XYZ file of C-alpha atoms in Angstrom:
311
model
C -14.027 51.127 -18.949
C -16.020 49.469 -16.144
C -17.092 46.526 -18.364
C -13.431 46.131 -19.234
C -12.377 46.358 -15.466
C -15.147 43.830 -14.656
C -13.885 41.196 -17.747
C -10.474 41.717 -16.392
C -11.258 40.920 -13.347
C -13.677 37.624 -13.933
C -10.492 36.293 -15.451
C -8.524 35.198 -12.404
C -11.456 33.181 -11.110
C -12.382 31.504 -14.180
C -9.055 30.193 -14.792
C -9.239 29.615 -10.761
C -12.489 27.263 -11.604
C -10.905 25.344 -14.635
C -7.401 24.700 -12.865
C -9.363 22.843 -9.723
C -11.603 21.353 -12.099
C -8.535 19.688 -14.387
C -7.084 18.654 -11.019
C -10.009 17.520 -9.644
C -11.258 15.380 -12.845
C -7.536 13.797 -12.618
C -7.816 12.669 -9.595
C -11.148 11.284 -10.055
C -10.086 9.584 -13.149
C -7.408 8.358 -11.591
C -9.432 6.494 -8.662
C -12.394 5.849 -11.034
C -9.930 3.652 -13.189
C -8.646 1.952 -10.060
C -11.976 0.703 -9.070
C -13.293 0.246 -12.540
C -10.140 -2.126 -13.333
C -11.125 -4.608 -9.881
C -14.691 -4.810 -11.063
C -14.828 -5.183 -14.773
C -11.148 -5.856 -16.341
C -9.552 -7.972 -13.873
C -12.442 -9.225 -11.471
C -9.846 -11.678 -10.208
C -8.712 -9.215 -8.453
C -11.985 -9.522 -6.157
C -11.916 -13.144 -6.045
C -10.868 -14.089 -2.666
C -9.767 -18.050 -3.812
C -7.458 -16.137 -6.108
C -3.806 -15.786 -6.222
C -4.546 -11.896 -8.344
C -6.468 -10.904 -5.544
C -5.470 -7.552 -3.973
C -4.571 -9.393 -0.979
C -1.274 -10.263 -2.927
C -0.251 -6.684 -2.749
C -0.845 -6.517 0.797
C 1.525 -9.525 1.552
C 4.589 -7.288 -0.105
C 3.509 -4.101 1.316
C 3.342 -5.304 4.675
C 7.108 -5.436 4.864
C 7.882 -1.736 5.098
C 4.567 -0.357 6.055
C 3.966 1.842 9.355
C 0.891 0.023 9.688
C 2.625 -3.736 9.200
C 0.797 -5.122 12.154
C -2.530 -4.089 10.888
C -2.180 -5.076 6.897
C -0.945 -8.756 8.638
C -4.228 -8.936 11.095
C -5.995 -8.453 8.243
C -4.153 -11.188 6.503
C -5.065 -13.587 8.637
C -9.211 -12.430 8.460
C -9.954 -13.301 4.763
C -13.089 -12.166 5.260
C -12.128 -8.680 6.783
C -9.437 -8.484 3.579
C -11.943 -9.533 1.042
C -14.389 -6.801 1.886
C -12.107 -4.229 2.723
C -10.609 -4.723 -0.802
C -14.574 -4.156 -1.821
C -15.249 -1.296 0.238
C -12.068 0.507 -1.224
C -12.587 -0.243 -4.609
C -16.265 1.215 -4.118
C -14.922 4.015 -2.582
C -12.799 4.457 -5.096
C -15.701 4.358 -7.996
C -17.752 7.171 -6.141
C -14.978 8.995 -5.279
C -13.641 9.024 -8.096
C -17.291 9.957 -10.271
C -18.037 12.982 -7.739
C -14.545 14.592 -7.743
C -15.407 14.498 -12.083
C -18.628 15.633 -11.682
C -18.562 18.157 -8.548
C -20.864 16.178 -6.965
C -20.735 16.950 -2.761
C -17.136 18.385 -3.668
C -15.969 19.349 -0.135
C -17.060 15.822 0.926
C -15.931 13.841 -1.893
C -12.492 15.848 -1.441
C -12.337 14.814 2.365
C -13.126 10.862 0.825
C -9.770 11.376 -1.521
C -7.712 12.536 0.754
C -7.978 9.767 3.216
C -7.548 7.221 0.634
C -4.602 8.895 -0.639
C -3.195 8.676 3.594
C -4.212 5.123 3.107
C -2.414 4.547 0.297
C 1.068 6.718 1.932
C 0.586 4.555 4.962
C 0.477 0.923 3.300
C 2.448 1.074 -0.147
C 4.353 4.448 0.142
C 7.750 2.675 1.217
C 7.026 0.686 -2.298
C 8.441 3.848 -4.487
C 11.742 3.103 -3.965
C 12.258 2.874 -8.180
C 10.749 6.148 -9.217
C 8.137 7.214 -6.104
C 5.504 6.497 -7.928
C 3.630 5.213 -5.369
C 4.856 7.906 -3.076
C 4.325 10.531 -5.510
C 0.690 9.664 -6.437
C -0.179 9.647 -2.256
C 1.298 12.912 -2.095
C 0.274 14.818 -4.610
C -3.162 13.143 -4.255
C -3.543 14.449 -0.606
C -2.372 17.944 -2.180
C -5.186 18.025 -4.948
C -7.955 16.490 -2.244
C -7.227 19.575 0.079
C -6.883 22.029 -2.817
C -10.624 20.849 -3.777
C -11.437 20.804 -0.048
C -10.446 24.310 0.508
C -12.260 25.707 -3.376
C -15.104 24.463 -2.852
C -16.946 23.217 -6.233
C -16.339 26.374 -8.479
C -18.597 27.156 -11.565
C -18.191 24.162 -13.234
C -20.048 21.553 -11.300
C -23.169 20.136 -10.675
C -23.296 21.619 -6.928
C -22.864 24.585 -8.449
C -25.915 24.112 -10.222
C -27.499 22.670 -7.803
C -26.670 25.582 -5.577
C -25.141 23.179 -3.376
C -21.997 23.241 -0.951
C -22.730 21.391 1.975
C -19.775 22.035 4.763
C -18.722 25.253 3.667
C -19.186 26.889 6.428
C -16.058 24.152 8.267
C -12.969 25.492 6.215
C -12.923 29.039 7.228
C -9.424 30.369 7.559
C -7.875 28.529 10.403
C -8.745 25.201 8.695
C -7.416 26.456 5.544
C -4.218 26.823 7.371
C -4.200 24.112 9.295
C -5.245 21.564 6.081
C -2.225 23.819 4.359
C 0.020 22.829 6.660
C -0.622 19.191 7.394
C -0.903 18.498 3.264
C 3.154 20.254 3.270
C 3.845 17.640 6.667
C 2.285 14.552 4.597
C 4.404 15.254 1.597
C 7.943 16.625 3.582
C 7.331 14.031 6.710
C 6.887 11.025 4.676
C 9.631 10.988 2.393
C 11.986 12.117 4.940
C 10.915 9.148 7.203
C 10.790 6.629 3.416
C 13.580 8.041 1.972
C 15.255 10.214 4.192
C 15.961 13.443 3.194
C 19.625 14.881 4.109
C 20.742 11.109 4.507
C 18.811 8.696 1.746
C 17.670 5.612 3.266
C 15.153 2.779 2.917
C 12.978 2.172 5.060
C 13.711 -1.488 4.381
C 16.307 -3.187 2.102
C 14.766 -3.007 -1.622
C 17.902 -4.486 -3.235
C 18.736 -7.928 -0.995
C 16.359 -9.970 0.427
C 16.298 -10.439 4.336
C 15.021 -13.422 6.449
C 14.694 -13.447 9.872
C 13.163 -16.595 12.415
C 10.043 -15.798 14.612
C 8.730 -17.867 17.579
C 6.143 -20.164 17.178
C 3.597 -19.824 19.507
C 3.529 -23.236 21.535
C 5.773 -25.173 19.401
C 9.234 -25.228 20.357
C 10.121 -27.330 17.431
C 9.228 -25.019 14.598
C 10.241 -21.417 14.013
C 8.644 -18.879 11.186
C 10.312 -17.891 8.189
C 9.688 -14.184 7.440
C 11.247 -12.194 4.413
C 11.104 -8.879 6.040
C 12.686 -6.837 3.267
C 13.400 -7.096 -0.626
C 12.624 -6.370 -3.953
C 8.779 -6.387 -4.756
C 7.768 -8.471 -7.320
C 10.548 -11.274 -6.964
C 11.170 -13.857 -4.544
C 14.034 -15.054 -2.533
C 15.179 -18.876 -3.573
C 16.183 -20.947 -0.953
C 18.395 -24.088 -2.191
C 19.021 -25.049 1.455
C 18.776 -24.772 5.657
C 22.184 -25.928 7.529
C 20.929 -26.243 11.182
C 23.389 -25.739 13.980
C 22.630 -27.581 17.061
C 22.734 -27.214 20.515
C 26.027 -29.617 20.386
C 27.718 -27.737 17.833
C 26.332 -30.262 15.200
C 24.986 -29.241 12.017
C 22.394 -30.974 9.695
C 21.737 -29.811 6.381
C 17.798 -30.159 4.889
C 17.621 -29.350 1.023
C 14.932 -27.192 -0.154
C 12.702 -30.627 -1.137
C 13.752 -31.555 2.453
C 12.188 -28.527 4.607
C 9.279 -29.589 6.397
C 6.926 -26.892 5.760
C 4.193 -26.438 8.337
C 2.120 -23.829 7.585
C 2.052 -21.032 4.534
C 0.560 -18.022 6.520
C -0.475 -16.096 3.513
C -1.793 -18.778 0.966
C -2.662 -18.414 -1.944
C -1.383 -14.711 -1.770
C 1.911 -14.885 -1.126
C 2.683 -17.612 -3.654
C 5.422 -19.132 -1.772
C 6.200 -22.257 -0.313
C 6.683 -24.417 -2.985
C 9.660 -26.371 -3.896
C 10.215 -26.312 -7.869
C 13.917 -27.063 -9.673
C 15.008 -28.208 -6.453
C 14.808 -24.606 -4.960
C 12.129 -23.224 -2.295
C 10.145 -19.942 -3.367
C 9.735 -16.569 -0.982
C 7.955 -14.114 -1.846
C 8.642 -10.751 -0.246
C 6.191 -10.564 2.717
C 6.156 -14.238 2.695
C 6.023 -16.028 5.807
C 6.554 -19.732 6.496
C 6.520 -22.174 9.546
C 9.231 -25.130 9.028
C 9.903 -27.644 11.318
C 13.245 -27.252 13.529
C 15.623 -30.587 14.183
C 15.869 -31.108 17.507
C 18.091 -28.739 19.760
C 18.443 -26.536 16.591
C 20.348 -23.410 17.675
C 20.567 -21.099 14.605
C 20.493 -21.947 10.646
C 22.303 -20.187 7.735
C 20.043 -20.344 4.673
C 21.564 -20.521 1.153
C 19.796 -18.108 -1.068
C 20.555 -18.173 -4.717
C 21.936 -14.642 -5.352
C 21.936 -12.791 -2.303
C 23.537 -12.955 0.755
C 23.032 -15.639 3.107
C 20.672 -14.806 6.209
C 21.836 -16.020 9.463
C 19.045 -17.156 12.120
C 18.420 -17.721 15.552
C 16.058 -19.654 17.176
């Protein structure tokens, strides 16, 4: 009877081991794959010089991220983006091979779970189709604290190494308090993505918007930023009618613009006049020169609503 007890009761905790363990291995997998794909099938993705670097991703994510002002500094520091892009895809590699392995488990658990904030914080606003971007974030964070909180189990190599570094820092209280903060990551970022009782965007995913920004000591050019659209596509501009200071207008077509300066180049791929049309990428941002006196424009956008700027 008592080795029957004692089976029965080893059963909860081996199943206990092999759930965290198929969670844990899927998230690793997951992150392994991401890093493996940057380094060895599509190392253009590394490439700095090239439009497929990850950079491009950052130029449309910028849009309706939390943290716009920091993906747009970075932007502008090639050589910041270029090994940040590194870094994470490293991180993502050892992550990735410890959470399969249970290899420094608590640790390698904290490593997911801020990647996974990372990842909420710059492309979470992007799951606007099916939340799969907001989904994976989430339920990332979840599984990183699960594994936090469990420890290695049976089945890793701590475990036979007889090794579980910082398991003396999630006692109860932290338990409770990584509990709760995982359920405010999941609840508090769709609500403020998606809203919750009232469904919003945080920024239009269906038209595209463009609004004018100053030009820092140049009074006759203005920036062209696409602030919100559809990822993926681009906003066609077939023309700019100026209205000036008079009441005038004058009307520059696409071929006609006087572009200035392409802020995200070669990333944003925009910029370029081709059929007579100007391409503008979502994220995009271009400096044109103004006419003289120009007031406000209305740009004609093939297949979507006209913006309406002022300078």
């Amino acid at each position: 009877m008592t080795d029957q007890t004692s089976k029965t009761t080893l059963r909860p905790q081996f199943a206990a081991d092999f759930a965290l363990r198929a969670s844990a291995i899927t998230m690793g997998f997951v992150f392994l794959m991401g890093g493996w794909r940057r380094f060895f099938n599509m190392p253009a993705k590394h490439d700095i010089t090239s439009p497929a670097h990850l950079a491009n991703k950052l130029v449309e994510a910028a849009p309706g991220s939390p943290i716009e002002s920091i993906i747009h500094w970075m932007l502008y520091h090639p050589f910041l983006t270029e090994w940040s892009v590194y870094l994470m895809s490293s991180a993502e590699v050892i992550v990735g091979l410890c959470l399969i392995f249970g290899i420094l488990t608590r640790l390698t658990a904290l490593g997911s779970g801020l990647i996974n904030v990372a990842l909420m914080l710059i492309f979470g606003w992007m799951g606007f189709e099916c939340l799969d971007e907001w989904t994976m974030a989430a339920l990332g964070f979840a599984i990183s604290v699960s594994v936090m909180l469990y420890g290695p189990g049976a089945i890793s190599v701590d475990r036979r190494l007889n090794l579980d570094l910082f398991a003396r820092c999630f006692g109860k209280q932290v338990a409770l308090g990584l509990t709760v903060v995982s359920v405010l990551m999941t609840v508090g970022f769709y609500s403020y993505f998606f809203g919750i009782f009232d469904f919003h965007k945080r920024t239009s995913t269906g038209k595209f918007s463009i609004i004018a920004e100053e030009v820092i000591g140049n009074d006759q050019a203005a920036t062209l930023y696409v602030n919100a659209g559809p990822s993926g596509g681009a906003a066609y501009l077939k023309s700019i009618t100026f209205t000036l200071a008079d009441g005038t207008t004058v009307v520059e077509q696409a071929q006609e613009v006087n572009i200035l300066r392409d802020h995200f180049a070669p990333w944003s791929h925009s910029g370029k006049v081709v059929d007579g049309v100007l391409k503008m990428r979502l994220g995009a941002k271009l400096d044109i020169a103004l006419p003289e006196n120009a007031v406000s424009a209305v740009i004609d956008l093939i297949d979507h609503k006209d913006p309406q700027l002022t300078f």
